[in-house]
Short mmCIF file of C-alpha atoms in Angstrom, two decimals:
data_model
loop_
_atom_site.label_atom_id
_atom_site.label_comp_id
_atom_site.label_asym_id
_atom_site.label_seq_id
_atom_site.Cartn_x
_atom_site.Cartn_y
_atom_site.Cartn_z
CA MET P 1 -13.89 3.23 20.03
CA ASP P 2 -12.80 1.46 16.82
CA LEU P 3 -15.12 3.69 14.77
CA LEU P 4 -13.69 6.82 16.40
CA THR P 5 -10.14 5.61 15.68
CA THR P 6 -11.06 4.95 12.05
CA ILE P 7 -12.60 8.41 11.59
CA LEU P 8 -9.71 10.23 13.27
CA ALA P 9 -7.05 8.22 11.39
CA PHE P 10 -8.83 8.90 8.08
CA LEU P 11 -9.20 12.63 8.70
CA LEU P 12 -5.59 12.91 9.85
CA ALA P 13 -4.39 11.11 6.71
CA LEU P 14 -6.51 13.32 4.46
CA GLY P 15 -5.33 16.48 6.19
CA ILE P 16 -1.65 15.54 5.95
CA LEU P 17 -1.75 14.39 2.33
CA ILE P 18 -3.82 17.31 1.09
CA MET P 19 -1.53 19.77 2.88
CA VAL P 20 1.57 18.14 1.37
CA HIS P 21 0.01 18.31 -2.10
CA GLU P 22 -1.04 21.93 -1.84
CA LEU P 23 2.26 22.98 -0.23
CA GLY P 24 3.95 21.67 -3.37
CA HIS P 25 1.84 24.01 -5.53
CA TYR P 26 2.30 26.87 -3.06
CA TRP P 27 6.08 26.61 -2.70
CA VAL P 28 6.80 26.42 -6.44
CA ALA P 29 4.30 29.23 -7.14
CA ARG P 30 6.18 31.44 -4.67
CA GLN P 31 9.53 30.49 -6.23
CA CYS P 32 8.12 31.47 -9.64
CA GLY P 33 7.02 34.86 -8.29
CA VAL P 34 3.27 34.16 -8.49
CA LYS P 35 1.06 35.86 -5.90
CA VAL P 36 -0.88 33.34 -3.78
CA LEU P 37 -4.22 34.58 -2.46
CA ARG P 38 -5.48 31.54 -0.55
CA PHE P 39 -4.23 28.18 0.70
CA SER P 40 -7.18 25.95 1.60
CA VAL P 41 -7.32 22.48 3.10
CA GLY P 42 -10.83 21.29 2.22
CA PHE P 43 -13.74 22.97 0.46
CA GLY P 44 -16.90 24.75 1.52
CA ARG P 45 -17.47 26.89 4.60
CA PRO P 46 -14.22 27.96 6.34
CA LEU P 47 -13.82 26.58 9.85
CA TYR P 48 -10.52 28.35 10.46
CA ARG P 49 -9.01 31.38 8.71
CA ARG P 50 -5.74 33.21 9.16
CA VAL P 51 -4.12 35.95 7.03
CA SER P 52 -0.35 36.32 7.00
CA GLY P 53 2.68 37.26 4.89
CA PRO P 54 3.46 40.26 2.69
CA ASP P 55 0.87 39.12 0.13
CA ARG P 56 -1.81 38.76 2.85
CA THR P 57 -2.33 35.10 1.93
CA GLU P 58 -5.39 33.44 3.50
CA TRP P 59 -4.73 30.13 5.25
CA VAL P 60 -8.02 28.28 5.49
CA VAL P 61 -9.33 24.97 6.88
CA SER P 62 -12.75 24.28 5.37
CA ALA P 63 -15.68 22.05 6.34
CA ILE P 64 -15.40 19.44 3.55
CA PRO P 65 -12.00 17.74 4.00
CA TYR P 66 -12.05 15.75 0.77
CA GLY P 67 -9.59 17.95 -1.18
CA GLY P 68 -8.01 21.38 -1.14
CA TYR P 69 -6.66 24.13 -3.39
CA VAL P 70 -4.18 26.99 -3.78
CA LYS P 71 -5.78 30.09 -5.26
CA MET P 72 -3.36 32.27 -7.20
CA LEU P 73 -3.77 35.71 -8.74
CA ASP P 74 -5.21 35.12 -12.22
CA GLU P 75 -6.82 37.60 -14.64
CA SER P 76 -9.20 34.91 -15.90
CA ASP P 77 -10.69 34.49 -12.41
CA PRO P 78 -13.64 36.89 -11.89
CA ASP P 79 -12.89 36.97 -8.15
CA CYS P 80 -9.47 38.50 -8.87
CA ALA P 81 -10.76 41.34 -11.06
CA PRO P 82 -9.62 44.01 -11.32
CA VAL P 83 -5.94 43.16 -11.00
CA ALA P 84 -3.73 46.06 -9.99
CA ALA P 85 -1.16 47.05 -12.60
CA ALA P 86 1.68 46.44 -10.14
CA ASP P 87 0.49 42.85 -9.63
CA LEU P 88 0.09 41.93 -13.30
CA PRO P 89 3.61 40.44 -13.64
CA ARG P 90 2.76 38.17 -10.68
CA ALA P 91 -0.47 36.81 -12.17
CA PHE P 92 -0.48 33.09 -12.90
CA ASN P 93 -1.82 33.52 -16.42
CA ARG P 94 1.05 35.89 -17.28
CA GLN P 95 3.72 33.28 -16.53
CA PRO P 96 5.53 31.35 -19.29
CA VAL P 97 4.05 27.90 -19.96
CA GLY P 98 7.09 26.24 -18.39
CA LYS P 99 6.52 27.99 -15.06
CA ARG P 100 2.81 27.21 -15.10
CA ALA P 101 3.54 23.55 -15.78
CA ALA P 102 6.10 23.48 -12.95
CA ILE P 103 3.55 24.93 -10.50
CA VAL P 104 0.92 22.39 -11.54
CA VAL P 105 3.21 19.35 -11.42
CA ALA P 106 4.59 20.40 -8.01
CA GLY P 107 1.53 19.08 -6.16
CA PRO P 108 1.77 15.46 -7.36
CA ALA P 109 5.57 15.64 -7.10
CA ALA P 110 5.26 16.68 -3.44
CA ASN P 111 3.09 13.62 -2.76
CA LEU P 112 5.64 11.33 -4.37
CA LEU P 113 8.54 12.93 -2.47
CA PHE P 114 6.55 12.62 0.75
CA ALA P 115 6.15 8.89 0.06
CA VAL P 116 9.93 8.60 -0.38
CA LEU P 117 10.39 10.31 2.99
CA LEU P 118 7.92 7.96 4.69
CA TYR P 119 9.46 4.82 3.19
CA TRP P 120 12.90 6.10 4.20
CA LEU P 121 11.71 6.59 7.79
CA ILE P 122 10.25 3.09 7.84
CA GLY P 123 13.48 1.62 6.49
CA VAL P 124 15.63 3.40 9.07
CA MET P 125 13.25 2.67 11.98
CA GLY P 126 12.96 -0.98 11.03
CA THR P 127 9.94 -3.23 10.82
CA LEU P 128 9.09 -6.56 12.42
CA GLU P 129 8.18 -8.89 9.56
CA PRO P 130 8.06 -12.61 8.77
CA PRO P 131 10.72 -13.91 6.35
CA PRO P 132 9.70 -14.83 2.76
CA VAL P 133 8.93 -18.47 3.64
CA VAL P 134 6.19 -20.16 1.61
CA GLY P 135 3.69 -22.78 2.70
CA PRO P 136 2.59 -25.86 0.71
CA PRO P 137 1.28 -24.70 -2.70
CA PRO P 138 -2.04 -26.25 -3.79
CA GLU P 139 -1.74 -28.84 -6.53
CA GLY P 140 -1.98 -27.48 -10.06
CA THR P 141 -1.13 -23.87 -9.17
CA PRO P 142 1.78 -22.05 -10.85
CA ALA P 143 3.75 -22.24 -7.59
CA ALA P 144 3.34 -26.02 -7.40
CA GLN P 145 4.28 -26.40 -11.07
CA ALA P 146 7.40 -24.31 -10.45
CA GLY P 147 8.51 -26.72 -7.72
CA LEU P 148 8.00 -24.53 -4.66
CA ALA P 149 7.66 -26.59 -1.49
CA ASP P 150 6.49 -26.06 2.06
CA GLY P 151 9.19 -24.31 4.08
CA ASP P 152 11.12 -22.88 1.11
CA LEU P 153 12.76 -19.53 1.83
CA VAL P 154 12.66 -17.29 -1.28
CA LEU P 155 16.03 -15.55 -1.48
CA ASP P 156 15.86 -13.77 -4.81
CA PHE P 157 13.18 -12.75 -7.30
CA ASP P 158 14.45 -11.81 -10.79
CA GLY P 159 17.69 -10.46 -9.34
CA GLN P 160 16.07 -8.65 -6.41
CA THR P 161 17.16 -9.83 -2.97
CA LEU P 162 14.20 -10.44 -0.67
CA ARG P 163 14.32 -9.96 3.09
CA SER P 164 10.67 -10.18 4.12
CA TRP P 165 7.28 -11.59 3.20
CA SER P 166 6.11 -8.13 2.11
CA ASP P 167 9.10 -7.95 -0.29
CA LEU P 168 7.93 -11.23 -1.87
CA ARG P 169 4.30 -10.12 -2.16
CA TRP P 170 5.34 -6.86 -3.81
CA ALA P 171 7.64 -8.65 -6.26
CA LEU P 172 4.82 -11.06 -7.16
CA LEU P 173 2.36 -8.22 -7.72
CA ARG P 174 4.71 -6.45 -10.11
CA GLY P 175 5.48 -9.67 -11.93
CA GLY P 176 1.81 -10.59 -12.08
CA VAL P 177 0.81 -7.35 -13.78
CA GLU P 178 3.57 -7.80 -16.35
CA GLY P 179 2.52 -11.44 -16.77
CA ASN P 180 6.03 -12.78 -17.28
CA ALA P 181 7.90 -15.78 -15.90
CA ALA P 182 10.09 -15.02 -12.90
CA ARG P 183 13.42 -16.59 -11.98
CA ILE P 184 13.48 -17.24 -8.25
CA SER P 185 16.14 -18.61 -5.94
CA VAL P 186 15.01 -20.60 -2.90
CA ARG P 187 16.55 -22.45 0.04
CA ASP P 188 14.81 -25.43 1.62
CA LEU P 189 14.80 -26.38 5.31
CA ALA P 190 17.84 -28.61 4.78
CA GLY P 191 19.86 -25.65 3.50
CA ASN P 192 19.87 -26.70 -0.17
CA GLU P 193 19.47 -23.90 -2.72
CA ARG P 194 17.86 -24.23 -6.14
CA ILE P 195 16.71 -22.01 -9.01
CA LEU P 196 13.04 -22.18 -10.10
CA ARG P 197 10.97 -20.64 -12.87
CA LEU P 198 7.60 -19.29 -11.70
CA ASP P 199 5.18 -18.69 -14.58
CA LEU P 200 2.99 -15.70 -13.74
CA SER P 201 1.27 -15.48 -17.13
CA SER P 202 -1.49 -17.90 -16.13
CA ALA P 203 -2.34 -16.09 -12.90
CA ARG P 204 -5.59 -14.12 -12.98
CA THR P 205 -5.00 -10.44 -12.29
CA GLN P 206 -8.59 -9.30 -12.71
CA ASP P 207 -8.66 -8.89 -8.93
CA VAL P 208 -5.35 -8.10 -7.26
CA ASP P 209 -6.02 -9.27 -3.72
CA ASP P 210 -5.42 -12.23 -1.41
CA VAL P 211 -7.52 -14.47 -3.69
CA TRP P 212 -5.05 -13.78 -6.51
CA PHE P 213 -2.14 -14.96 -4.34
CA GLU P 214 -4.09 -18.11 -3.49
CA HIS P 215 -4.69 -18.76 -7.19
CA LEU P 216 -0.98 -18.30 -7.79
CA GLY P 217 -0.36 -20.83 -5.02
CA VAL P 218 2.01 -18.64 -3.00
CA VAL P 219 0.86 -18.71 0.61
CA ARG P 220 2.78 -17.72 3.69
CA GLY P 221 4.43 -20.61 5.48
CA ALA P 222 5.56 -21.00 9.06
CA GLY P 223 8.84 -22.69 8.14
CA ALA P 224 10.63 -25.04 10.50
CA PRO P 225 8.70 -26.73 13.35
CA VAL P 226 10.28 -24.48 15.98
CA VAL P 227 8.10 -23.04 18.76
CA ARG P 228 8.14 -19.23 18.44
CA GLY P 229 5.38 -18.51 20.93
CA LEU P 230 2.97 -20.19 23.34
CA VAL P 231 -0.54 -19.23 24.41
CA ALA P 232 -0.66 -19.09 28.22
CA ASP P 233 -2.71 -21.82 29.93
CA GLU P 234 -3.18 -23.68 26.64
CA VAL P 235 -2.35 -27.35 26.01
CA ALA P 236 1.24 -26.94 24.80
CA ALA P 237 2.26 -24.59 27.61
CA LYS P 238 0.74 -26.90 30.24
CA ALA P 239 2.52 -29.89 28.66
CA GLY P 240 5.88 -28.23 29.27
CA LEU P 241 6.82 -27.01 25.80
CA ALA P 242 8.99 -23.88 25.67
CA VAL P 243 9.87 -21.22 23.11
CA GLY P 244 12.79 -22.47 21.03
CA ASP P 245 11.81 -26.14 21.16
CA ARG P 246 12.14 -27.94 17.82
CA ILE P 247 9.50 -30.62 17.27
CA LEU P 248 11.04 -33.73 15.72
CA ALA P 249 8.20 -36.26 15.71
CA ILE P 250 4.64 -36.88 16.91
CA ASP P 251 3.78 -40.47 17.86
CA GLY P 252 6.86 -41.62 16.01
CA ILE P 253 5.95 -39.80 12.79
CA GLY P 254 8.72 -37.40 11.80
CA VAL P 255 7.75 -33.79 11.07
CA ARG P 256 9.67 -31.61 8.65
CA THR P 257 7.76 -28.34 8.73
CA ALA P 258 5.46 -26.40 11.01
CA THR P 259 2.66 -27.21 8.56
CA ASP P 260 3.15 -30.92 9.29
CA VAL P 261 2.64 -30.28 13.01
CA THR P 262 -0.42 -28.14 12.39
CA ASN P 263 -2.04 -30.75 10.16
CA ILE P 264 -1.46 -33.56 12.67
CA VAL P 265 -2.80 -31.48 15.57
CA ARG P 266 -5.91 -30.41 13.65
CA ALA P 267 -6.77 -34.06 12.91
CA SER P 268 -6.16 -35.30 16.48
CA VAL P 269 -8.89 -33.82 18.68
CA GLY P 270 -8.76 -35.43 22.14
CA LYS P 271 -6.07 -37.93 21.12
CA THR P 272 -3.14 -38.15 23.56
CA GLN P 273 0.16 -37.93 21.67
CA THR P 274 3.85 -38.32 22.44
CA TRP P 275 5.91 -35.43 21.09
CA GLU P 276 9.66 -35.74 20.59
CA LEU P 277 11.49 -32.42 21.00
CA GLU P 278 14.97 -31.02 20.72
CA ARG P 279 15.83 -28.47 23.41
CA ASP P 280 19.34 -27.01 23.82
CA GLY P 281 20.81 -29.99 21.98
CA ARG P 282 18.97 -32.56 24.12
CA LYS P 283 16.07 -34.74 23.02
CA GLU P 284 13.02 -34.80 25.28
CA ARG P 285 9.45 -36.13 25.22
CA ARG P 286 6.17 -34.51 26.17
CA THR P 287 2.59 -35.80 26.33
CA VAL P 288 0.14 -33.55 24.46
CA THR P 289 -3.64 -33.89 24.00
CA PRO P 290 -5.09 -31.41 21.47
CA LYS P 291 -8.31 -29.82 22.69
CA PRO P 292 -11.31 -29.21 20.39
CA LEU P 293 -11.87 -25.90 18.60
CA THR P 294 -15.13 -25.36 16.68
CA LEU P 295 -14.78 -23.21 13.55
CA THR P 296 -17.42 -20.88 12.14
CA ASP P 297 -18.30 -23.45 9.44
CA GLY P 298 -19.14 -26.03 12.12
CA ARG P 299 -16.00 -28.15 11.76
CA THR P 300 -14.09 -29.17 14.89
CA ILE P 301 -10.30 -29.26 14.80
CA GLY P 302 -7.53 -29.79 17.34
CA ARG P 303 -5.65 -26.95 18.99
CA VAL P 304 -2.62 -26.82 21.32
CA GLY P 305 -1.75 -23.10 21.42
CA ILE P 306 1.60 -22.90 19.57
CA ASP P 307 2.76 -20.04 17.34
CA PHE P 308 5.32 -21.11 14.73
CA LEU P 309 5.55 -17.77 12.89
CA GLU P 310 9.08 -16.37 12.90
CA LEU P 311 9.44 -12.57 12.99
CA GLN P 312 12.59 -10.64 12.19
CA THR P 313 13.59 -6.98 12.32
CA VAL P 314 14.18 -5.61 8.82
CA ARG P 315 16.23 -2.40 8.98
CA TYR P 316 18.48 -0.50 6.56
CA GLY P 317 21.18 2.14 6.85
CA PRO P 318 20.23 5.74 5.90
CA ILE P 319 21.77 5.59 2.40
CA GLU P 320 20.41 2.15 1.51
CA ALA P 321 17.02 3.08 2.99
CA LEU P 322 16.88 6.18 0.75
CA GLY P 323 17.61 4.16 -2.37
CA ARG P 324 15.02 1.55 -1.47
CA ALA P 325 12.46 4.26 -0.63
CA ALA P 326 12.94 5.97 -4.01
CA SER P 327 12.78 2.61 -5.80
CA ARG P 328 9.64 1.55 -3.92
CA THR P 329 7.92 4.86 -4.71
CA TRP P 330 8.83 4.61 -8.40
CA ASP P 331 7.78 0.96 -8.66
CA THR P 332 4.47 1.63 -6.91
CA SER P 333 3.76 4.59 -9.21
CA VAL P 334 4.46 2.52 -12.31
CA PHE P 335 2.40 -0.35 -10.92
CA SER P 336 -0.54 2.02 -10.31
CA LEU P 337 -0.38 3.36 -13.86
CA ARG P 338 -0.22 -0.15 -15.29
CA MET P 339 -3.24 -1.16 -13.23
CA VAL P 340 -5.15 1.85 -14.58
CA GLY P 341 -4.21 0.77 -18.10
CA ARG P 342 -5.32 -2.81 -17.41
CA MET P 343 -8.66 -1.61 -16.03
CA LEU P 344 -9.20 0.51 -19.14
CA ASP P 345 -8.49 -2.36 -21.56
CA GLY P 346 -10.44 -4.91 -19.49
CA ARG P 347 -7.51 -7.04 -18.30
CA ALA P 348 -8.10 -5.97 -14.69
CA SER P 349 -11.39 -5.60 -12.87
CA TRP P 350 -12.77 -2.22 -11.82
CA ARG P 351 -13.42 -3.92 -8.48
CA ASN P 352 -9.79 -3.09 -7.67
CA LEU P 353 -10.81 0.58 -7.40
CA SER P 354 -11.24 1.67 -3.78
CA GLY P 355 -13.10 4.67 -2.42
CA PRO P 356 -13.17 6.70 0.79
CA VAL P 357 -14.90 3.98 2.83
CA SER P 358 -12.20 1.40 2.09
CA ILE P 359 -9.45 3.96 2.60
CA ALA P 360 -10.94 4.98 5.95
CA ASP P 361 -11.21 1.34 6.99
CA VAL P 362 -7.54 0.68 6.19
CA ALA P 363 -6.57 3.93 7.93
CA GLY P 364 -8.26 2.70 11.10
CA GLN P 365 -6.78 -0.79 10.86
CA THR P 366 -3.22 0.45 10.35
CA ALA P 367 -3.56 3.05 13.12
CA ARG P 368 -4.55 0.29 15.53
CA ILE P 369 -1.62 -1.90 14.42
CA GLY P 370 1.02 0.75 15.05
CA LEU P 371 3.06 3.67 13.73
CA VAL P 372 4.98 1.78 11.02
CA ALA P 373 1.79 0.30 9.54
CA TYR P 374 0.13 3.73 9.51
CA LEU P 375 3.17 5.36 7.85
CA SER P 376 3.12 2.62 5.17
CA PHE P 377 -0.55 3.35 4.57
CA LEU P 378 0.17 7.10 4.29
CA ALA P 379 2.97 6.45 1.79
CA LEU P 380 0.77 4.25 -0.40
CA VAL P 381 -2.14 6.72 -0.43
CA SER P 382 0.25 9.60 -1.07
CA ILE P 383 1.57 7.80 -4.16
CA SER P 384 -1.99 7.06 -5.30
CA LEU P 385 -2.92 10.73 -4.87
CA GLY P 386 0.13 11.85 -6.83
CA VAL P 387 -0.47 9.40 -9.68
CA LEU P 388 -4.21 10.11 -9.82
CA ASN P 389 -3.60 13.84 -10.15
CA LEU P 390 -1.20 13.29 -13.04
CA LEU P 391 -3.82 11.50 -15.14
CA PRO P 392 -4.83 13.62 -18.18
CA ILE P 393 -8.35 14.27 -16.89
CA PRO P 394 -9.63 17.87 -17.01
CA VAL P 395 -9.99 19.45 -13.52
CA LEU P 396 -7.02 17.38 -12.30
CA ASP P 397 -3.42 18.57 -12.47
CA GLY P 398 -2.79 16.20 -15.36
CA GLY P 399 -5.61 17.88 -17.30
CA HIS P 400 -3.92 21.26 -16.94
CA LEU P 401 -0.64 19.74 -18.10
CA LEU P 402 -2.51 18.45 -21.16
CA TYR P 403 -3.70 22.01 -21.89
CA TYR P 404 -0.12 23.27 -21.64
CA ALA P 405 1.09 20.53 -23.99
CA VAL P 406 -1.52 21.68 -26.53
CA GLU P 407 -0.37 25.26 -26.02
CA ILE P 408 3.25 24.34 -26.69
CA VAL P 409 2.37 22.45 -29.89
CA LYS P 410 -0.27 24.88 -31.12
CA GLY P 411 1.44 28.09 -30.03
CA SER P 412 -1.65 29.27 -28.16
CA PRO P 413 -3.81 27.87 -25.35
CA PRO P 414 -7.04 25.95 -26.12
CA SER P 415 -10.10 28.15 -26.54
CA VAL P 416 -12.22 29.09 -23.54
CA ARG P 417 -15.12 27.09 -24.98
CA THR P 418 -12.94 23.98 -25.45
CA MET P 419 -11.67 24.17 -21.87
CA ALA P 420 -15.20 24.73 -20.52
CA VAL P 421 -16.48 21.60 -22.29
CA ALA P 422 -13.42 19.64 -21.16
CA GLN P 423 -14.00 20.74 -17.56
CA ARG P 424 -17.57 19.43 -17.67
CA VAL P 425 -16.35 16.13 -19.12
CA GLY P 426 -13.68 15.92 -16.41
CA VAL P 427 -16.18 16.56 -13.64
CA GLY P 428 -18.45 13.88 -15.09
CA MET P 429 -15.58 11.39 -15.20
CA LEU P 430 -14.65 12.10 -11.58
CA ILE P 431 -18.26 11.70 -10.46
CA LEU P 432 -18.46 8.38 -12.31
CA LEU P 433 -15.19 7.13 -10.79
CA THR P 434 -16.27 8.23 -7.31
CA ALA P 435 -19.64 6.48 -7.69
CA LEU P 436 -17.92 3.30 -8.89
CA ALA P 437 -15.43 3.41 -6.00
CA LEU P 438 -18.25 3.91 -3.48
CA TYR P 439 -20.16 1.00 -5.02
CA ASN P 440 -17.06 -1.19 -4.63
CA ASP P 441 -16.71 -0.01 -1.02
CA LEU P 442 -20.31 -0.86 -0.18
CA THR P 443 -20.05 -4.23 -1.93
CA ARG P 444 -17.00 -5.13 0.15
CA LEU P 445 -18.70 -3.86 3.31
CA LEU P 446 -21.89 -5.86 2.75
CA SER P 447 -20.02 -9.02 1.78
#
């Protein structure tokens, strides 16, 4: 069932994003007066075909879903020959370079606008997220050197107000790629606020993943030792603890954070303890005996069945959500381009490149989590698709824009031979990138 969900979620994502991209080309081509012959989602043998409109445009769904195209009337295309005299003004190759560039850039632009729409929907709908509370940073990490402590709530990152853990992760990623020091404002569990300087220049960004955050020393914390959830029929529930209880001490040892409670419980397998609680302003006591839990590495730790993670609904008004959606799309696009630059100059690992297997896996995971997670995934991939197509690689939209830039400077388009050679180089580059991405996918899968 999970495999079926993954496949369907991946195909749905591909279909939506390809259609959005090609609709961008199609709509601007029609506005520019260019005759569109075919609109295809996918390549290869047509599975579905419909002809409609005054231009008798073919709408096609093809067997290979990994891509799509809009075929326009063009004298340089042998399939279009001969072009009727009445249709010549509507041929793509007869359009001014500005119109041709607008048609080409419309596809990536549609993907970026679609991402803005998705992020706006997410902002208006609201998401259930943990606050930006950090756990205890390992000794010697940049976070520890900055003075971050267990239970600190990060309020501000270089002037940007943070409302969720995902806001903090995103701010750290951007700062990490730039490699600068960040000014952060935090509030501890006692309510005291302080300003810290987090040096991101020493953090390794060869691999931008969870390991990088661990190296930075910024890990998610549970915050105050307040019970947010209980596992039914587990130790804590049977001992009489309730959601909302604040744990004050265990066997007379005061606890300040949820991490303190977790550490004591893990080290106390089978040991009967006296817990001091605060409930509705009253202090109470409970007897708790952590039961053993064997980990995959063979270690045995204590467990009582308490969830300390606080979740909050993060929602914005329509206007604020639109501004944040546009900003998030822009920031993600810039971040993607900077990562490409870092991979080219060796400052970031090519292992960060993901292929269809990884994308399909994430599609399945987010689909199983829920609508908001899946929409976030769609927005991110839509931005990646838009940015990728703007790269100056022949056969991509960015490659055509490069040809038009040469035409503007030179006064005439590149020669047919030059473009033919460039196309072969572009295809080779795409094959190499695809092979590398698949290798990364298989490496992650096997590990």
